[in-house]
Short mmCIF file of C-alpha atoms in Angstrom, two decimals:
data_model
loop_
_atom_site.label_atom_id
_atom_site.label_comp_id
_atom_site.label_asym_id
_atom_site.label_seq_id
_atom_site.Cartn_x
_atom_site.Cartn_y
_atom_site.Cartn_z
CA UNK A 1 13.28 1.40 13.88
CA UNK A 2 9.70 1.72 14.86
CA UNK A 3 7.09 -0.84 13.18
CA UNK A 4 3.88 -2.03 12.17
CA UNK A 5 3.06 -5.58 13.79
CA UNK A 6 -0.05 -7.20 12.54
CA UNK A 7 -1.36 -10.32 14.22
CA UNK A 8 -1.93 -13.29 12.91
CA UNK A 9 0.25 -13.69 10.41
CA UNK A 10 -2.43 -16.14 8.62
CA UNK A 11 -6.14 -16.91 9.71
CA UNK A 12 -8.06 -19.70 8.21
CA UNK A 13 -11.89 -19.44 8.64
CA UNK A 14 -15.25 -20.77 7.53
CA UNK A 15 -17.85 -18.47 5.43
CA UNK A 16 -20.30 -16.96 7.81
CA UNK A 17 -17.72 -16.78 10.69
CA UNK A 18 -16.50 -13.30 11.80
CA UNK A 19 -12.85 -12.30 12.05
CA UNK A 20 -10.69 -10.05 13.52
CA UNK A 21 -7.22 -8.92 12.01
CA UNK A 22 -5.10 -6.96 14.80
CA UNK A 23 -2.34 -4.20 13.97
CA UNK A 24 -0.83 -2.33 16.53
CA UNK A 25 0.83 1.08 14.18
CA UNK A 26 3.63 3.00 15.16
CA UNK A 27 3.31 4.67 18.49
CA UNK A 28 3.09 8.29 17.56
CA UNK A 29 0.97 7.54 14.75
CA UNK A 30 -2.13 9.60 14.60
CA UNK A 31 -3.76 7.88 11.48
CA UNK A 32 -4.35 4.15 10.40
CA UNK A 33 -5.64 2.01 7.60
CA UNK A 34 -6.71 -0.61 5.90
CA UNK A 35 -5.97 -1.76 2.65
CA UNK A 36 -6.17 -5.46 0.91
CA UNK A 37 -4.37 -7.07 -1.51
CA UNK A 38 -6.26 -10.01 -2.91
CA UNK A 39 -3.56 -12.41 -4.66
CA UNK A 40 -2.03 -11.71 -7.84
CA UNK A 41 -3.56 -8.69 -7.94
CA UNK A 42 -3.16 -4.19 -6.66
CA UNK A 43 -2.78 -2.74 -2.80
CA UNK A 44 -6.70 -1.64 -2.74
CA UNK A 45 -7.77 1.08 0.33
CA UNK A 46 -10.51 0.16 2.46
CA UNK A 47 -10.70 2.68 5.62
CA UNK A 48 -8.03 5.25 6.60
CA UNK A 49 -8.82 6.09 10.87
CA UNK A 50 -8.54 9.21 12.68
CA UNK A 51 -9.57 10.55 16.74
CA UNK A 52 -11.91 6.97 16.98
CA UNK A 53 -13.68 8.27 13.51
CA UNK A 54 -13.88 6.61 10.56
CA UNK A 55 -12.28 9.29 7.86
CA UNK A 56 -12.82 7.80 4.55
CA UNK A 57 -13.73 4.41 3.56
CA UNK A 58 -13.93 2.42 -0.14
CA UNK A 59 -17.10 0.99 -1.47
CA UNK A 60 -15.51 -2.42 -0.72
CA UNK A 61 -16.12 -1.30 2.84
CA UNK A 62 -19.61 -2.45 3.77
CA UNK A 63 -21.62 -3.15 6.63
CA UNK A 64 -19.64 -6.35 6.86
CA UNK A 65 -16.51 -4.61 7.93
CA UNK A 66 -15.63 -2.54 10.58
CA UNK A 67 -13.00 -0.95 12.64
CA UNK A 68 -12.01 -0.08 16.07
CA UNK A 69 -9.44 1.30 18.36
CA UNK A 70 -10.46 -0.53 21.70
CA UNK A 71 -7.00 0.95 23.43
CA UNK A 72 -4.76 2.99 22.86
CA UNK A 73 -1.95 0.83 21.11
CA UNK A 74 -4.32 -1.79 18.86
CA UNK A 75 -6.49 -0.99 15.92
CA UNK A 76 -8.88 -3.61 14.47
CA UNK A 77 -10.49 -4.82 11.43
CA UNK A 78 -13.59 -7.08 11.61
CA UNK A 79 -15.00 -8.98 9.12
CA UNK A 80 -19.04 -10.10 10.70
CA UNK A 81 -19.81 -13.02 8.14
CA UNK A 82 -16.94 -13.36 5.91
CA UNK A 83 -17.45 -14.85 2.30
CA UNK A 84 -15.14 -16.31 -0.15
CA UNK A 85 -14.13 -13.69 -1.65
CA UNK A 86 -13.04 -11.82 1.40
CA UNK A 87 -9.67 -14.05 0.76
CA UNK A 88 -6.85 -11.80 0.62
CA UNK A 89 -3.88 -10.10 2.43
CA UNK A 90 -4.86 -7.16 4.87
CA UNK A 91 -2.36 -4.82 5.57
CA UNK A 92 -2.46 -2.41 7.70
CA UNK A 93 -1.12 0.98 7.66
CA UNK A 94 0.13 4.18 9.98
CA UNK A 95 1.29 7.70 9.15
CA UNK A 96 1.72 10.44 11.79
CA UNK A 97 -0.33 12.74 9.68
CA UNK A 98 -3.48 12.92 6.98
CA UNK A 99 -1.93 15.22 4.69
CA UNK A 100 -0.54 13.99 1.57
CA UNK A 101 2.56 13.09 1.52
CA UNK A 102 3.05 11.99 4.89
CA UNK A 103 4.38 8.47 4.24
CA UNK A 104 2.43 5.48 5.03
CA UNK A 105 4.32 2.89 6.93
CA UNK A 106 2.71 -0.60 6.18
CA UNK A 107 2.92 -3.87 8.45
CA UNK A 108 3.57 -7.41 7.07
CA UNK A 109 0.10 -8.60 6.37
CA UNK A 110 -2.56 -10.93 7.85
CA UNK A 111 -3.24 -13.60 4.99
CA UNK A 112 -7.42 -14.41 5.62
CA UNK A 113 -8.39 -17.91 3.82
CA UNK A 114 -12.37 -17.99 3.75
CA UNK A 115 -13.00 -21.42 3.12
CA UNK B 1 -11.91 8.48 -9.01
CA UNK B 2 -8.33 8.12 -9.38
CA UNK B 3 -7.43 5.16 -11.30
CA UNK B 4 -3.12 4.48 -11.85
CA UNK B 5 -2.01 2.21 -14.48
CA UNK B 6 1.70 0.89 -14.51
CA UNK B 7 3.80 -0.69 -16.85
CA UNK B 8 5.21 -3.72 -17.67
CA UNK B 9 4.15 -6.55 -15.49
CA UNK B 10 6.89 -7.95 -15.32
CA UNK B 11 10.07 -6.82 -16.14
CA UNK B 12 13.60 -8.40 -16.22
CA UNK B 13 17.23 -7.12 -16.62
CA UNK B 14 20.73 -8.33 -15.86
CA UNK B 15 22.82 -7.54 -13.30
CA UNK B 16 24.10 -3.82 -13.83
CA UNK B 17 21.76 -2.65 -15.84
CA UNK B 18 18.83 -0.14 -15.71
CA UNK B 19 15.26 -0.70 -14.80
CA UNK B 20 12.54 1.62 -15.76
CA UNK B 21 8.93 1.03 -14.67
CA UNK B 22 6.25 3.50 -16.06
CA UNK B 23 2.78 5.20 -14.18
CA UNK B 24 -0.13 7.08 -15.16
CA UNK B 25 -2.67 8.62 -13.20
CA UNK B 26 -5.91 10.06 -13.86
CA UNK B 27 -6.89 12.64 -11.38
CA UNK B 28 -5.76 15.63 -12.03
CA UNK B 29 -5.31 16.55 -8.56
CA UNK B 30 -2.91 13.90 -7.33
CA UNK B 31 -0.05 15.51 -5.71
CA UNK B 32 1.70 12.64 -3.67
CA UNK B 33 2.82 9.69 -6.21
CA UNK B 34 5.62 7.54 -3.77
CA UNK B 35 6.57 4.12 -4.91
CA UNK B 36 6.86 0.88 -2.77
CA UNK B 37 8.79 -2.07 -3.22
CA UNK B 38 6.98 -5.25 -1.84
CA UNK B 39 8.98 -8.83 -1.20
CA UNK B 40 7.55 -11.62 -0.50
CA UNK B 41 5.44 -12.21 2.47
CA UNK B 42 5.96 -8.69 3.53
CA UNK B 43 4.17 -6.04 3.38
CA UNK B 44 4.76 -2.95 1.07
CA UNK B 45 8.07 -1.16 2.13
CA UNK B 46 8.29 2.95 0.51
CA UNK B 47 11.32 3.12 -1.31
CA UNK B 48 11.07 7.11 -2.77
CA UNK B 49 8.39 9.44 -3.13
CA UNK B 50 7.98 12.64 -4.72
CA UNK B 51 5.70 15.39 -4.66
CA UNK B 52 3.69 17.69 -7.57
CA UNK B 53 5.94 20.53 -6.97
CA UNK B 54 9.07 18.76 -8.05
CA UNK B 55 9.83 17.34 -11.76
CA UNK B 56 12.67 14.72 -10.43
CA UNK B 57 14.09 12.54 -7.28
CA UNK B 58 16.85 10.66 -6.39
CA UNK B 59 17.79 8.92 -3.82
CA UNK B 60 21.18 6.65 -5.01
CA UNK B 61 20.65 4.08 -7.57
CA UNK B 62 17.10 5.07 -7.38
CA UNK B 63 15.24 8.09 -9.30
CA UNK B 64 12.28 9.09 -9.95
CA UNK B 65 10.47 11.41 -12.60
CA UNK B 66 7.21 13.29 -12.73
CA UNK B 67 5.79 14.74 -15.71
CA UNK B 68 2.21 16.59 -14.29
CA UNK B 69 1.29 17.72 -17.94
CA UNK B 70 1.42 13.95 -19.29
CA UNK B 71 0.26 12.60 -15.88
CA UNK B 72 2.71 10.26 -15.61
CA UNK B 73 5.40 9.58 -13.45
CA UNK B 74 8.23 6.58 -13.31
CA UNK B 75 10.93 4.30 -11.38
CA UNK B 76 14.13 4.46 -12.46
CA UNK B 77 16.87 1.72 -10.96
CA UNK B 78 20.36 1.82 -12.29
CA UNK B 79 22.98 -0.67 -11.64
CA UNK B 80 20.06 -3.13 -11.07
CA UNK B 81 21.14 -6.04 -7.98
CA UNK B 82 19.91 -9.44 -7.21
CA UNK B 83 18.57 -8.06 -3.88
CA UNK B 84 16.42 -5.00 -5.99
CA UNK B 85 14.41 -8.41 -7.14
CA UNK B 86 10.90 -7.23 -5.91
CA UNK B 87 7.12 -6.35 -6.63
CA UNK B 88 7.24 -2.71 -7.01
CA UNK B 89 3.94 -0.58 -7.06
CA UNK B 90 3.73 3.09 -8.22
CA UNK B 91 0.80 5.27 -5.91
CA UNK B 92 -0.97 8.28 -6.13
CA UNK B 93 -2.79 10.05 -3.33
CA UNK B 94 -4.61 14.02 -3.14
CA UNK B 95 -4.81 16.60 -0.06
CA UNK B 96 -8.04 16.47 1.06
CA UNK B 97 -7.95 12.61 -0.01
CA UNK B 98 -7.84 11.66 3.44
CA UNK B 99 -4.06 9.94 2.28
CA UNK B 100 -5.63 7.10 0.44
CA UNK B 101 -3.28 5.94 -1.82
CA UNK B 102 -4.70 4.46 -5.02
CA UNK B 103 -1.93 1.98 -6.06
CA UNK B 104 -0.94 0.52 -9.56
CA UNK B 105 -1.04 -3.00 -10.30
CA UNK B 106 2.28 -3.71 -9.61
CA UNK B 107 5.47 -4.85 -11.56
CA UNK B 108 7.82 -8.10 -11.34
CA UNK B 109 11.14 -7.22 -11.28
CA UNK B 110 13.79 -9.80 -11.47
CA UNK B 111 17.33 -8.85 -11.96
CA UNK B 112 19.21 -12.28 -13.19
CA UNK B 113 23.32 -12.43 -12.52
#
């Protein structure tokens, strides 16, 4: 069955230093996200991706973040000068359409530590 | 915005029994509430979904029930197992949302032999 792979697994890094959390969604997939979980606590959206465009994107989404299909099988998140409390579990997502309803399927994380 | 509360916590039943785990939702236009079950380490995994147009689901042990008038929808598990142990989240999402779910805070289930 056809999967979400998210790479690494778990990235350690200093404040200030920029990061980049890798997905690659399901092949046929026409629409990807981001969301973050941040320990203990809800599955919050931050940036749902459609034909290289940003579609929608959270308030928790600032200039510090930002997203990119550089191929055609990888989408990225990058974090320019992370901060402590960008500690949390990215997931990203993939559905084959926008319209609701159209299920999300969700890879197995990236845990960020901002130290 | 939308905003979805979910009840309890944390929940716990024996073996056999049923599990119920409660949602509300605050936008009026939500018409996509599904319902993931998260282990852990993993990532969220949908288990059942249903849509505004439909007042019930189910899906084996699994059910769930959508009131639009109350805004509220819920989980229902019966003949609980060990292996339904889990985080489970209720969602809501809205065409013309873009798909963005807006998730619940989540709920502890632990089903004890």
């Amino acid at each position: 069955e056809p999967e979400v792979t998210q790479t690494p697994s778990h990235q350690v890094t200093q404040m200030g230093q920029e990061v980049i959390l890798r997905c690659v969604p399901i092949s046929n997939h026409l629409y990807f996200y981001w969301y973050r979980q941040i320990l203990g606590q809800k599955v919050e959206f931050l940036v749902s991706f459609y034909n290289n465009e940003i579609s929608e994107k959270s308030e928790i989404f600032d200039d510090q973040f930002s997203v990119e299909r550089p191929d055609g099988s990888n989408f990225t998140l990058k974090i320019r000068s992370t901060k402590l409390e960008d500690s949390a579990m990215y997931f990203c997502a993939s559905s084959l359409t926008s319209g609701a309803g159209d299920t999300q399927y969700f890879g197995p994380g990236t845990r960020l530590t901002v130290l | 915005g939308e905003n979805v509360e979910q009840h309890p916590s944390t929940l716990s039943v024996q073996e056999g029994d049923s599990a119920v785990i409660k949602c509300t939702y605050s936008d009026s236009a939500s018409n996509y509430f599904p319902w993931y079950k998260q282990e852990l380490g993993k990532g969220p995994q949908l288990i059942i979904d249903i849509r505004s147009n439909v007042g019930e689901k189910k899906d084996q042990r699994i059910a769930v029930t959508l009131n639009k008038t109350a805004k509220h929808f819920s989980l229902h598990i019966t003949e609980t197992q060990p292996e339904d142990s889990a985080v489970y989240f209720c969602a809501a999402s809205f065409t013309g949302g873009g798909n963005k779910l807006t998730f619940g805070t989540g709920t502890q289930l632990k089903v004890e032999l």
